[in-house]
mmCIF file with all atom_site columns, C-alpha atoms and ligand atoms in Angstrom:
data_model
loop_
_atom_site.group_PDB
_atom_site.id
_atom_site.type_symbol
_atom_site.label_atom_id
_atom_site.label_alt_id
_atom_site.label_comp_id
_atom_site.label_asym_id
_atom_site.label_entity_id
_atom_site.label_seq_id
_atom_site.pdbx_PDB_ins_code
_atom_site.Cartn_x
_atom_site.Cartn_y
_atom_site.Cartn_z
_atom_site.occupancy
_atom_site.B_iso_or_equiv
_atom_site.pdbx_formal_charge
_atom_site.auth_seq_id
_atom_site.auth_comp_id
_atom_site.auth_asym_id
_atom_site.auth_atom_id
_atom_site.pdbx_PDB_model_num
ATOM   1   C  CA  . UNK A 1 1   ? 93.044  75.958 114.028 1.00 94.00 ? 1   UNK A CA  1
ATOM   2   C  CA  . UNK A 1 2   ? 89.264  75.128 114.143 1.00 96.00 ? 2   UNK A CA  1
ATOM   3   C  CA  . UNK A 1 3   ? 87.360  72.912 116.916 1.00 97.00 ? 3   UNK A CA  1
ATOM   4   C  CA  . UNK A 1 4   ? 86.290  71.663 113.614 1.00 95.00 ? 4   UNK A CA  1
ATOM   5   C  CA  . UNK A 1 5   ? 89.831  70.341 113.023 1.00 97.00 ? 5   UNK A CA  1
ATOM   6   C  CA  . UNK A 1 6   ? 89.963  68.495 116.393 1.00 98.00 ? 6   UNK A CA  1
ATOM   7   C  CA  . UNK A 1 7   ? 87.020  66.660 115.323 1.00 96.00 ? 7   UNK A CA  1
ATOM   8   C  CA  . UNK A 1 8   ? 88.383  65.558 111.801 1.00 96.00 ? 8   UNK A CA  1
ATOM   9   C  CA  . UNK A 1 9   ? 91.435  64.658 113.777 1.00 97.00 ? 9   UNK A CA  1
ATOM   10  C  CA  . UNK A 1 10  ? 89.596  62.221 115.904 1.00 97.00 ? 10  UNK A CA  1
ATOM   11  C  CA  . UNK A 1 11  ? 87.730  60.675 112.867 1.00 95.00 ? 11  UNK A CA  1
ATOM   12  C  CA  . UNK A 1 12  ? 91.192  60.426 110.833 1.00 96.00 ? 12  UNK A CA  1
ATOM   13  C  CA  . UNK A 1 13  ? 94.003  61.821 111.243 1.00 96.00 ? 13  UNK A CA  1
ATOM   14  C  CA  . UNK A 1 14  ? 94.552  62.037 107.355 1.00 95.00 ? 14  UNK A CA  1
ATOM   15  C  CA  . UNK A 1 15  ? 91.124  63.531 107.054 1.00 96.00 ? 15  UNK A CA  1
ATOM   16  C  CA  . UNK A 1 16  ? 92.241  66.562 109.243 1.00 97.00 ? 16  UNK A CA  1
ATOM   17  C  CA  . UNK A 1 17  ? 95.383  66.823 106.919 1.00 96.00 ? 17  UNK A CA  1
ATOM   18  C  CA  . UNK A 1 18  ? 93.173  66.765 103.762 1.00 96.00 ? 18  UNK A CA  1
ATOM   19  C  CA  . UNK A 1 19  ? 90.339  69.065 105.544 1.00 96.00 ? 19  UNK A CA  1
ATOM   20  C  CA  . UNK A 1 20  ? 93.224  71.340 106.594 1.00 97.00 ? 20  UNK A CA  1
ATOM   21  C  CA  . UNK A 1 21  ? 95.224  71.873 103.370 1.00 96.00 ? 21  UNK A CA  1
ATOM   22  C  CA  . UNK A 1 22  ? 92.600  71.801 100.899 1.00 94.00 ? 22  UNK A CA  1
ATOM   23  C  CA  . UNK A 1 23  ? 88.961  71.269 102.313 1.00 89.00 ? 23  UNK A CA  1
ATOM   24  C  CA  . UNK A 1 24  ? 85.626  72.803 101.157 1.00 85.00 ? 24  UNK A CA  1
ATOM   25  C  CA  . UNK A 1 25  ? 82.399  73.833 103.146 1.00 86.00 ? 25  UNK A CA  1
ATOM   26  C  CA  . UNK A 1 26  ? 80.023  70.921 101.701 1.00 90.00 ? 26  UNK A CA  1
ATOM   27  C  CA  . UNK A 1 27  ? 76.048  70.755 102.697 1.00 95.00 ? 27  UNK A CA  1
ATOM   28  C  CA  . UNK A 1 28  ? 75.597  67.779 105.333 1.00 95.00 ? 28  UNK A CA  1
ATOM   29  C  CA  . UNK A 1 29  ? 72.640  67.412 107.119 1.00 97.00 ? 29  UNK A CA  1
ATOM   30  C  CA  . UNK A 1 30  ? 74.067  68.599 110.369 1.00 96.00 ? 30  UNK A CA  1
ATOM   31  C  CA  . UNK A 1 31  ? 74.347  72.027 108.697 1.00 97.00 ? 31  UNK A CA  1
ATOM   32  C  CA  . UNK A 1 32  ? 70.802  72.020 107.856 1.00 98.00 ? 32  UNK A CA  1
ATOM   33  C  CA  . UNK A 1 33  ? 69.791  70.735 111.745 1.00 98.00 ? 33  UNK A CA  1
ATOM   34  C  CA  . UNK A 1 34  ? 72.188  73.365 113.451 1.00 98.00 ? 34  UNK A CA  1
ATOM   35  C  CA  . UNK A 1 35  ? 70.045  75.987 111.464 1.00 98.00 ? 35  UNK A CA  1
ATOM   36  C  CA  . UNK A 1 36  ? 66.538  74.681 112.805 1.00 98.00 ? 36  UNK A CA  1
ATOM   37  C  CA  . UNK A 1 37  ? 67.835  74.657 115.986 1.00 98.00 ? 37  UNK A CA  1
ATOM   38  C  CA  . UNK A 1 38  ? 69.035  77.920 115.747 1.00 98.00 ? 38  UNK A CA  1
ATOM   39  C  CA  . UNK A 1 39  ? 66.094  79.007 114.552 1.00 98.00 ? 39  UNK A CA  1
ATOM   40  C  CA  . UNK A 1 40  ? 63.272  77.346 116.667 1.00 97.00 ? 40  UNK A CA  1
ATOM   41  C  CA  . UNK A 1 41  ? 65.460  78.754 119.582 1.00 97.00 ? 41  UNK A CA  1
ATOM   42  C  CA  . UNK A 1 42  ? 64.823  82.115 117.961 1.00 96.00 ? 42  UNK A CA  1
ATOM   43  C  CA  . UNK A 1 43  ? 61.219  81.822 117.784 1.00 95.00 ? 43  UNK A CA  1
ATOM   44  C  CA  . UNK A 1 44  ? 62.069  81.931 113.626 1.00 96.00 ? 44  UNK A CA  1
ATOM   45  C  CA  . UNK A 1 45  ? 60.651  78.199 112.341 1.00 94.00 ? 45  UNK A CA  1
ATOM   46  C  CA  . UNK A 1 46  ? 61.809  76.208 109.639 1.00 96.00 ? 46  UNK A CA  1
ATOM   47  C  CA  . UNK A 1 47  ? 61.144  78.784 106.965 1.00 97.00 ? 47  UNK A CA  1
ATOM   48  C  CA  . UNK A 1 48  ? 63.530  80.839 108.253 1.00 98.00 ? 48  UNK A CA  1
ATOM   49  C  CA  . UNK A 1 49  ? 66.388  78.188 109.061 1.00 98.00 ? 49  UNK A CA  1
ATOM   50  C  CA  . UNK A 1 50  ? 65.324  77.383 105.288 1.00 98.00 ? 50  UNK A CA  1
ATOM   51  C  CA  . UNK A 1 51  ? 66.352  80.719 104.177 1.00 97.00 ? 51  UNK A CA  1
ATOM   52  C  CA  . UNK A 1 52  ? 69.245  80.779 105.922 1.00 97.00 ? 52  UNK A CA  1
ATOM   53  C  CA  . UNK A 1 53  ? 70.573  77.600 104.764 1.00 98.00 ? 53  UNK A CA  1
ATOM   54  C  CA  . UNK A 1 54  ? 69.711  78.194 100.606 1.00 97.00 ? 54  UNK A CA  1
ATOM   55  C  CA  . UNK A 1 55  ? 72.040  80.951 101.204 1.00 97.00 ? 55  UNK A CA  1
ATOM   56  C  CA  . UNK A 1 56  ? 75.165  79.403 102.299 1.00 96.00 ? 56  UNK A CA  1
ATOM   57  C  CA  . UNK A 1 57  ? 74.281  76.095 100.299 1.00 96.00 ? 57  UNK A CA  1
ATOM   58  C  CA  . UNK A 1 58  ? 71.684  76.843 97.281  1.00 94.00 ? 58  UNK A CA  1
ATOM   59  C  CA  . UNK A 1 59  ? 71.801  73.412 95.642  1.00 91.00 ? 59  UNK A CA  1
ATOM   60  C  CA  . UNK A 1 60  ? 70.999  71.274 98.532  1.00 95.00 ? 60  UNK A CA  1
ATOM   61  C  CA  . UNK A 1 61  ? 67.308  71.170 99.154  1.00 96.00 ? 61  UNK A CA  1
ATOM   62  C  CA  . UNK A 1 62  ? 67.323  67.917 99.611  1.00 97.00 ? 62  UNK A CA  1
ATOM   63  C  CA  . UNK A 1 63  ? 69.622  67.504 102.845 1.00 98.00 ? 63  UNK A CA  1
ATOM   64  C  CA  . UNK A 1 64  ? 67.563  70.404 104.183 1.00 98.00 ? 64  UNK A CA  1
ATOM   65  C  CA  . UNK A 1 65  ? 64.530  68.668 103.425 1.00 98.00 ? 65  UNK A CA  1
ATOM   66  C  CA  . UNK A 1 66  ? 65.927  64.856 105.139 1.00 97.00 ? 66  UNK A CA  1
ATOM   67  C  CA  . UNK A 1 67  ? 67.366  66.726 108.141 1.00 98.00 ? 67  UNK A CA  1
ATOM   68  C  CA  . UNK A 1 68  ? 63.544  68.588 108.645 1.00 98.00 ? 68  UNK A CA  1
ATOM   69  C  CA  . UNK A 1 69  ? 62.337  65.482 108.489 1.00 98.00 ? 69  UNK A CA  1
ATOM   70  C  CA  . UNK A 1 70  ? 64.345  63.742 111.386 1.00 97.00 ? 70  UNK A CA  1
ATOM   71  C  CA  . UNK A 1 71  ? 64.458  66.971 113.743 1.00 98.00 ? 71  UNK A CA  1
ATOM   72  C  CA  . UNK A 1 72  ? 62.914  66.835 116.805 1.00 97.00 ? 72  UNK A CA  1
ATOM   73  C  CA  . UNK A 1 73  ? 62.452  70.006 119.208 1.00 95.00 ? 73  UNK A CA  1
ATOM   74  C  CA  . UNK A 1 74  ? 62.561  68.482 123.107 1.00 96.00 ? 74  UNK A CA  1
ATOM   75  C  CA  . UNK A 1 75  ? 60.273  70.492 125.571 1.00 94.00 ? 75  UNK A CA  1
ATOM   76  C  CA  . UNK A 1 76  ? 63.335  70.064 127.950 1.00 95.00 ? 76  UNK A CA  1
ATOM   77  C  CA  . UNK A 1 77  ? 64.710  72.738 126.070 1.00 96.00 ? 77  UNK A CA  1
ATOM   78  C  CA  . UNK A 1 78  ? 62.370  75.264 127.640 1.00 95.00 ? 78  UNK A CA  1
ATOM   79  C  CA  . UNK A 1 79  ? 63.591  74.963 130.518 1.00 95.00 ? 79  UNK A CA  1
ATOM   80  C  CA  . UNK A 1 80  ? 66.992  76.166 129.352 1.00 97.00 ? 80  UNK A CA  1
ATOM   81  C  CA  . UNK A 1 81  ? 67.151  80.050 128.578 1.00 97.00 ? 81  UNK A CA  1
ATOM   82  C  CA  . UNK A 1 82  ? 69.110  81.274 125.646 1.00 97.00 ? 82  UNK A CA  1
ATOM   83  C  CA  . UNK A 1 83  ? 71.192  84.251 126.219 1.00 98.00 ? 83  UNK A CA  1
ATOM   84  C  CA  . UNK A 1 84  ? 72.863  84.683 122.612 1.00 98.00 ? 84  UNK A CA  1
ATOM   85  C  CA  . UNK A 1 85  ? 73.411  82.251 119.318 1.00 98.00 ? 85  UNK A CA  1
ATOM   86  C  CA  . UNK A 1 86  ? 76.504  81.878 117.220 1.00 97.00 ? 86  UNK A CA  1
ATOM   87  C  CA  . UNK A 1 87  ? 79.153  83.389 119.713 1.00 98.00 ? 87  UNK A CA  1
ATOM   88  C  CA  . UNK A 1 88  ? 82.843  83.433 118.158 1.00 98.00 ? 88  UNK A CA  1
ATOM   89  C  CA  . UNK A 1 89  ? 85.296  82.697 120.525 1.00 98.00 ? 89  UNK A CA  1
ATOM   90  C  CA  . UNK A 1 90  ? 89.102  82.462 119.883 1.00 98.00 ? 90  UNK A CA  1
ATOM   91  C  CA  . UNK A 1 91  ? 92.860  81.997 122.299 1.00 97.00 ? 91  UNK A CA  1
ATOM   92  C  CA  . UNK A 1 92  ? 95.211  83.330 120.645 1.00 97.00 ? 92  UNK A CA  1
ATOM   93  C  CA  . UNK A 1 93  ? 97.388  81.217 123.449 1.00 96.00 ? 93  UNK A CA  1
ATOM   94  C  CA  . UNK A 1 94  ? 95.920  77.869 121.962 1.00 97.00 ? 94  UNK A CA  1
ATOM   95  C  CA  . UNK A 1 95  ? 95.698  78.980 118.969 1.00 96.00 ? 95  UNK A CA  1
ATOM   96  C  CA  . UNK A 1 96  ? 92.188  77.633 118.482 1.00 98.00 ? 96  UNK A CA  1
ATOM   97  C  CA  . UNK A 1 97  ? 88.755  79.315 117.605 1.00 97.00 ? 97  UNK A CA  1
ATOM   98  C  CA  . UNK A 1 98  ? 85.227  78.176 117.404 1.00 97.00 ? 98  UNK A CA  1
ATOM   99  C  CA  . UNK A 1 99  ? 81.548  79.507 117.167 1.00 97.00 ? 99  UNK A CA  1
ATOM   100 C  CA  . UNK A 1 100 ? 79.178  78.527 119.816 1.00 98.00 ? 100 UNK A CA  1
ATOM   101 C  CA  . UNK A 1 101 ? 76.061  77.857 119.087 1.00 98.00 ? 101 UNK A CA  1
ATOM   102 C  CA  . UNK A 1 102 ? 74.939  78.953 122.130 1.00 98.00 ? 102 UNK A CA  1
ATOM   103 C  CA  . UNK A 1 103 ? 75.195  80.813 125.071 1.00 98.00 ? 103 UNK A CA  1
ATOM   104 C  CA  . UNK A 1 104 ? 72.422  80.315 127.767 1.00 98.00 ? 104 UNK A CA  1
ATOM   105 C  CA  . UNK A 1 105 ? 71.492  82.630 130.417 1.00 98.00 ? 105 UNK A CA  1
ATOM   106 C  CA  . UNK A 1 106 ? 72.966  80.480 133.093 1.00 97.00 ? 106 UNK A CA  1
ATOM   107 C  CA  . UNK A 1 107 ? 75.910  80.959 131.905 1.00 97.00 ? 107 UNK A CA  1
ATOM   108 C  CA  . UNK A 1 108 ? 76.586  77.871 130.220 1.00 98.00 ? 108 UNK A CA  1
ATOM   109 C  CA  . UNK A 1 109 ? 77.393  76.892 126.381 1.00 98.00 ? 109 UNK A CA  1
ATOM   110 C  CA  . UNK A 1 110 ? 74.990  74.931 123.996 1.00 98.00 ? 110 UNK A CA  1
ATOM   111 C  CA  . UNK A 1 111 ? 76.143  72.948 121.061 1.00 98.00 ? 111 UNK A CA  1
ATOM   112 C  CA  . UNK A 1 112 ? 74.113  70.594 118.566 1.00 98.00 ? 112 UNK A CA  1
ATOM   113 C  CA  . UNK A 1 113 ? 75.162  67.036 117.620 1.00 97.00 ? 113 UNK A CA  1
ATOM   114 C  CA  . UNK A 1 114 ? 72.659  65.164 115.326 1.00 96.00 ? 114 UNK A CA  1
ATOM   115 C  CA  . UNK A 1 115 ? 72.265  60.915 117.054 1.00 93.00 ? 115 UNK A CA  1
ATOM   116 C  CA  . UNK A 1 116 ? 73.341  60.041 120.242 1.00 87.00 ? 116 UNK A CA  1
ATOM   117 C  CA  . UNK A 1 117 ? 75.334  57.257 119.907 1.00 82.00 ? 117 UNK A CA  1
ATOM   118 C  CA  . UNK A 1 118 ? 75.381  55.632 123.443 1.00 85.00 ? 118 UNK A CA  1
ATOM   119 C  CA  . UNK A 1 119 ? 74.673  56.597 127.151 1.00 87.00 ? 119 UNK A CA  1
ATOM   120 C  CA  . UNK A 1 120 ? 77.969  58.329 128.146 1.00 93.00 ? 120 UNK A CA  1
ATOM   121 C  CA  . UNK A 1 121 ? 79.643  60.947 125.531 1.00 96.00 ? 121 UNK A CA  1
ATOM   122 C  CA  . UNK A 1 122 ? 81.976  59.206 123.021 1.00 96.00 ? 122 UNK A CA  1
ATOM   123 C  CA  . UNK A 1 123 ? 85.685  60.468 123.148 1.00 97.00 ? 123 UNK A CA  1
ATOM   124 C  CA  . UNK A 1 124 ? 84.576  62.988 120.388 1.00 97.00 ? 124 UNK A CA  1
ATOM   125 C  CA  . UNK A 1 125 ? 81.979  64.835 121.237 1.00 97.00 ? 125 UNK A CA  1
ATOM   126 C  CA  . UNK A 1 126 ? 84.329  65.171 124.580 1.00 97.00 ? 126 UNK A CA  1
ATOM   127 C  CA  . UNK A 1 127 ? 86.889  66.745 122.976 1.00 98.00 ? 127 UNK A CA  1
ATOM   128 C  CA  . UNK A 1 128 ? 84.730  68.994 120.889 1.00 98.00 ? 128 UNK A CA  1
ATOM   129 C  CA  . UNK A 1 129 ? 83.012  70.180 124.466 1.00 98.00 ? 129 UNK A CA  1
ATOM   130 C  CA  . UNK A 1 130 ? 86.504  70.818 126.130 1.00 98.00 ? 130 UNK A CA  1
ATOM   131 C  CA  . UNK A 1 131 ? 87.872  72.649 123.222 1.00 98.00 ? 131 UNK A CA  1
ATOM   132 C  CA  . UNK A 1 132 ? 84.973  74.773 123.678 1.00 98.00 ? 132 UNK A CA  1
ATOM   133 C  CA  . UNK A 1 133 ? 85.464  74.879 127.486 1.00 98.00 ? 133 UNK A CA  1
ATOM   134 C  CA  . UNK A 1 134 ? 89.170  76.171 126.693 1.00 98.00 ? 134 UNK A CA  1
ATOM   135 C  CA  . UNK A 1 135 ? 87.969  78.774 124.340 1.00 97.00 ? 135 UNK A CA  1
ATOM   136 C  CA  . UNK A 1 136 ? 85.414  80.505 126.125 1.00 97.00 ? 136 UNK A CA  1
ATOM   137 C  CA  . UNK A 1 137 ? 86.394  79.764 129.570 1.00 97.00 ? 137 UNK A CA  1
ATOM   138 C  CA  . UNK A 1 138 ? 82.901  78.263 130.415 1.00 98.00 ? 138 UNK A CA  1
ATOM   139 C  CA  . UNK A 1 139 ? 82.762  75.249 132.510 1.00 96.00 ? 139 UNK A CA  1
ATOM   140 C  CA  . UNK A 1 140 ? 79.954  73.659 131.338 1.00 97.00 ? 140 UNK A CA  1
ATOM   141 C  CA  . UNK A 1 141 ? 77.370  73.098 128.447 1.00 98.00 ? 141 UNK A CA  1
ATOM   142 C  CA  . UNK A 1 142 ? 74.944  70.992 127.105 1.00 97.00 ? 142 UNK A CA  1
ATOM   143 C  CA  . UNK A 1 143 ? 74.872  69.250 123.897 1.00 97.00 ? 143 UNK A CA  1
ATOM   144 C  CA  . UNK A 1 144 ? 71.477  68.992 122.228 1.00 98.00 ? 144 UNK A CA  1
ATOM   145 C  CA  . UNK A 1 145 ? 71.141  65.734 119.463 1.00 98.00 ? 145 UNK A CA  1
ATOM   146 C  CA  . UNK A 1 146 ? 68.417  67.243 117.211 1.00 97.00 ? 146 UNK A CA  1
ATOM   147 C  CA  . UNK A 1 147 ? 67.699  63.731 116.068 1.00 97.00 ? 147 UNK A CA  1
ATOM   148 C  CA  . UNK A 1 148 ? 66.959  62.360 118.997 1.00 96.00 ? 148 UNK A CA  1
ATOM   149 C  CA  . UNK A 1 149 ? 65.761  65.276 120.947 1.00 96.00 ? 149 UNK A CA  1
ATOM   150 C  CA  . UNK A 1 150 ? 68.186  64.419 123.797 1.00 96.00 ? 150 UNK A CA  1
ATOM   151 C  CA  . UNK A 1 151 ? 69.817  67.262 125.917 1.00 96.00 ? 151 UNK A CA  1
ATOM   152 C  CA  . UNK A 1 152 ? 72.860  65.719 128.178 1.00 96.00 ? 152 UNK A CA  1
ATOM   153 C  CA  . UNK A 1 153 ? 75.170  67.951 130.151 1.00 97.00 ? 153 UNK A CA  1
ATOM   154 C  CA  . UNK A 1 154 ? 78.586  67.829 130.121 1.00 97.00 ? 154 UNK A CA  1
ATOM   155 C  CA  . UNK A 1 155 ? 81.299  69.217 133.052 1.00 97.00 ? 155 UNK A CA  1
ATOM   156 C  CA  . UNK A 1 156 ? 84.846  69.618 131.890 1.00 95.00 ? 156 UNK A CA  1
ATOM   157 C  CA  . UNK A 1 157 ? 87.180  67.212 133.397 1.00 96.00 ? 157 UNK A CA  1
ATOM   158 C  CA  . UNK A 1 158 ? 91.010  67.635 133.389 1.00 96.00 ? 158 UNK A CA  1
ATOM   159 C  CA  . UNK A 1 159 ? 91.542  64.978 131.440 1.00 97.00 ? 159 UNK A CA  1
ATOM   160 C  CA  . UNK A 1 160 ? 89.580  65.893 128.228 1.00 98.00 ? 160 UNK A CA  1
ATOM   161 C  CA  . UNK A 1 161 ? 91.643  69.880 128.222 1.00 97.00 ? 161 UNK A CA  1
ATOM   162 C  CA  . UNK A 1 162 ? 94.672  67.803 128.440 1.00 98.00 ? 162 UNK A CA  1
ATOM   163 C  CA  . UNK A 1 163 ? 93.611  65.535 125.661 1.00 98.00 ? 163 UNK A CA  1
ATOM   164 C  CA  . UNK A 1 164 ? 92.542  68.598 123.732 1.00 98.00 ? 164 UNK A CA  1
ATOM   165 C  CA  . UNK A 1 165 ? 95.976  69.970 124.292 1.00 98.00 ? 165 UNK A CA  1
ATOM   166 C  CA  . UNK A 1 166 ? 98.039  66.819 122.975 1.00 98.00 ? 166 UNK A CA  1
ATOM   167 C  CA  . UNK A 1 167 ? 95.707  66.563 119.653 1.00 98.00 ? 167 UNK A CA  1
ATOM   168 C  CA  . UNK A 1 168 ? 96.728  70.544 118.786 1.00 98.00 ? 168 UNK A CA  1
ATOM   169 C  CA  . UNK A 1 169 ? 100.760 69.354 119.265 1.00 97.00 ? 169 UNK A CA  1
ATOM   170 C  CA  . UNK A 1 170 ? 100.071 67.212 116.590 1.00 97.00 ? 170 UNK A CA  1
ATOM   171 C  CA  . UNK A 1 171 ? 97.273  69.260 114.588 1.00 97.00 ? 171 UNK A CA  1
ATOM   172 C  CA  . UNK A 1 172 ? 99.671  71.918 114.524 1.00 97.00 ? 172 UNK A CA  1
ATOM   173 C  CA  . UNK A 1 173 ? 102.761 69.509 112.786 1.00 96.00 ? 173 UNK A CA  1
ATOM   174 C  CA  . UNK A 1 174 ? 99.677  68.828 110.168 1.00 96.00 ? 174 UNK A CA  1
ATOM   175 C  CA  . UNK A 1 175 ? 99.221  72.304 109.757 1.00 96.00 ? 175 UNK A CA  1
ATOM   176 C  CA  . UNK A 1 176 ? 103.311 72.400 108.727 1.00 96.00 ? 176 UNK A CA  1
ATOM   177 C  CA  . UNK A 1 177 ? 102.314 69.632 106.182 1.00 94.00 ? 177 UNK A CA  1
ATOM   178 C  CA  . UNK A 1 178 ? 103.066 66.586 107.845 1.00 93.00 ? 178 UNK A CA  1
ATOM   179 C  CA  . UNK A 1 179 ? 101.012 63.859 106.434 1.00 92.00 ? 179 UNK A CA  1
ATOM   180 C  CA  . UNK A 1 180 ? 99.864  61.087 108.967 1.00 94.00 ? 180 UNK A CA  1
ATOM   181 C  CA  . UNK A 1 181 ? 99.619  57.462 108.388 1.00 91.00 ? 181 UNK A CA  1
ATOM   182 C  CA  . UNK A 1 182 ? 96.778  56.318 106.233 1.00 90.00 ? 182 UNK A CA  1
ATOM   183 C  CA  . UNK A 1 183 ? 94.113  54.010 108.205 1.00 87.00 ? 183 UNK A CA  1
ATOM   184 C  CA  . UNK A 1 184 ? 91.823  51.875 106.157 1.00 90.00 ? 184 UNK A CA  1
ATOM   185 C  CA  . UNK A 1 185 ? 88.419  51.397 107.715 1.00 91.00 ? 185 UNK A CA  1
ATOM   186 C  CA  . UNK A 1 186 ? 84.832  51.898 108.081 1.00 93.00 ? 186 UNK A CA  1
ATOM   187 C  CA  . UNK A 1 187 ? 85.089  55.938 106.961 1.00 93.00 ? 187 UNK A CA  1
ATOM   188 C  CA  . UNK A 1 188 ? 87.030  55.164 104.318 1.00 96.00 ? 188 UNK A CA  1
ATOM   189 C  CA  . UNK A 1 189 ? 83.903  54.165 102.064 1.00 95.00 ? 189 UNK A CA  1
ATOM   190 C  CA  . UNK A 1 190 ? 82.146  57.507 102.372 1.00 93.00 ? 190 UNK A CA  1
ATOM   191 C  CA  . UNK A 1 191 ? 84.944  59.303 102.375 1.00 95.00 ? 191 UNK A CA  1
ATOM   192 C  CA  . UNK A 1 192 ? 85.732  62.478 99.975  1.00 93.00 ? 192 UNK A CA  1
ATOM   193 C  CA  . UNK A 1 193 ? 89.452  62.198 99.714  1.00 95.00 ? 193 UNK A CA  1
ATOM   194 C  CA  . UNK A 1 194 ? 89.701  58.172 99.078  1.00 95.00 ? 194 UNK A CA  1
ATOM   195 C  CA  . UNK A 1 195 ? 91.375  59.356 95.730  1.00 94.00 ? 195 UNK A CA  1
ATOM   196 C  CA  . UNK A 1 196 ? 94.134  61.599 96.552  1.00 93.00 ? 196 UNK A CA  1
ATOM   197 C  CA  . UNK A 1 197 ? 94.599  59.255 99.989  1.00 95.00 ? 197 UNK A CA  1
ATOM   198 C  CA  . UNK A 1 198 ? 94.747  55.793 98.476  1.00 92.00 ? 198 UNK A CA  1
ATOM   199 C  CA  . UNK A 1 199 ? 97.573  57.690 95.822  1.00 91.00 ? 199 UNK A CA  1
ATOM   200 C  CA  . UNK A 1 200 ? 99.348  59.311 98.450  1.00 84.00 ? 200 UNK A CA  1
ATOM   201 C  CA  . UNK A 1 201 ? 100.970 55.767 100.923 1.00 79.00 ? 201 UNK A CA  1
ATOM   202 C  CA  . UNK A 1 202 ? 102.321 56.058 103.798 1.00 77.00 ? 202 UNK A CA  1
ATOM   203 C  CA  . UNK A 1 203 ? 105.867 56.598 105.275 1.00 77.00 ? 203 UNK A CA  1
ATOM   204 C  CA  . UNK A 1 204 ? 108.228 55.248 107.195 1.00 71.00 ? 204 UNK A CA  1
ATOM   205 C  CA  . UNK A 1 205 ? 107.903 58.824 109.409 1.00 73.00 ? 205 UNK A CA  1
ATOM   206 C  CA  . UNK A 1 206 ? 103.768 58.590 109.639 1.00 73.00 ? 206 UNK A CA  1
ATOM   207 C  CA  . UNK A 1 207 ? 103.884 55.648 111.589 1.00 72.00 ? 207 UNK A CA  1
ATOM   208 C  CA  . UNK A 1 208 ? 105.025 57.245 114.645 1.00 70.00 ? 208 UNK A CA  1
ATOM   209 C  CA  . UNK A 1 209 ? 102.666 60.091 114.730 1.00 74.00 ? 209 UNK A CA  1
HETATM 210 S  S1  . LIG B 2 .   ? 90.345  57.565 102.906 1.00 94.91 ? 301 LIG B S1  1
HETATM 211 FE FE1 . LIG B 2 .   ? 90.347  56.734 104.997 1.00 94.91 ? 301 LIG B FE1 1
HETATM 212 S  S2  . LIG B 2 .   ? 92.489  56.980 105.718 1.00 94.91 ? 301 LIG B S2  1
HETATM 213 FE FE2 . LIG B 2 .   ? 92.205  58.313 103.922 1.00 94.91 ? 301 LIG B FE2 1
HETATM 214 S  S3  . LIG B 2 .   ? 91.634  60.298 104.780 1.00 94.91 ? 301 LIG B S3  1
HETATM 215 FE FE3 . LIG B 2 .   ? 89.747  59.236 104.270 1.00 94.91 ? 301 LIG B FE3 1
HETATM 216 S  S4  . LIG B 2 .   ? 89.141  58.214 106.170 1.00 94.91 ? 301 LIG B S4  1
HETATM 217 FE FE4 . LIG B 2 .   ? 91.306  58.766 106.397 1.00 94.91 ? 301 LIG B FE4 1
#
């Protein structure tokens, strides 16, 4: 299982099913912004994060171009030393694994989002911080919205590993090829597997997922 997963799983559950069983690694903007970041923090520049990205994704010049565009590099992130980029972690106990973004000298893990949504974190990017908490046994991080050019710190709390912990129980009964309960609503519109969903109703079983 992927920290990736826990995040589709928030979205919809469905979507996790459908990312799980039969999803592809698309282009999206956040792809692009992850490699500026990446690079900028390496002292590389866009050119470089460009080259990196036509590699994985060749025919999407344009999302690399829109996400350029609406990146901003925060001076507070000077003040933050990097230690090492793109660190795999993975518990075999939780069965989960994950690549950090970053690791900072203080000993604490950096991840980029793209907006901030609000003042506090949303129940998302929560669980997407403790799952990386869990895997690499680091208390706390920071996430960076490139965006915005916001850095917040966030502390694990009990609660989110615990939440973490109750979404792979059910993740994991996905993996078997349980299908949850379909949920019509905002994501549905932009949402790759409207098709095969919108064939596929739900059961009597999915309700009480
Ligand atoms: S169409 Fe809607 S309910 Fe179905 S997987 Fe996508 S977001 Fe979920």
């Amino acid at each position: 299982m992927k920290i990736a997963d826990i995040t589709s799983f928030i979205t919809c559950p469905r979507l996790a099913y459908f990312r799980i069983h039969f999803g592809e690694d698309r282009a999206n903007e956040y792809h692009a912004a992850r490699e500026i970041f990446l690079s900028l923090r390496k002292g590389l520049g866009y050119e470089w994060a460009y080259e990196r990205f036509r590699s994985l994704y060749p025919d999407s010049d344009d999302i690399f171009k829109e996400a350029a565009s609406k990146f901003r590099y925060s001076e507070e992130l000077e003040r933050i030393e990097p230690l090492e980029w793109e660190v795999f972690f993975e518990s075999e106990k939780l069965g989960l694994k994950g690549v950090v973004d970053e690791i900072t000298k203080s000993g604490e893990f950096m991840v980029v989002m793209l907006r901030k949504a609000r003042d506090t974190f949303s129940f998302k990017e929560r669980m997407r911080m403790a799952a990386i908490s869990l895997i690499s046994e680091i208390e706390s991080g920071h996430a960076y919205y490139a965006f915005d050019g916001v850095l917040k710190k966030y502390t694990a709390a009990r609660r989110d590993r615990y939440n973490v912990l109750r979404i792979l129980e059910k993740l994991r009964r996905i993996e078997k090829g349980f299908m949850p309960e379909r949920r019509e609503g905002e994501r549905c519109k932009s949402c790759e597997y409207r098709e095969s969903c919108e064939a596929r109703p739900s059961t009597f079983l999915s309700r009480f997922f």
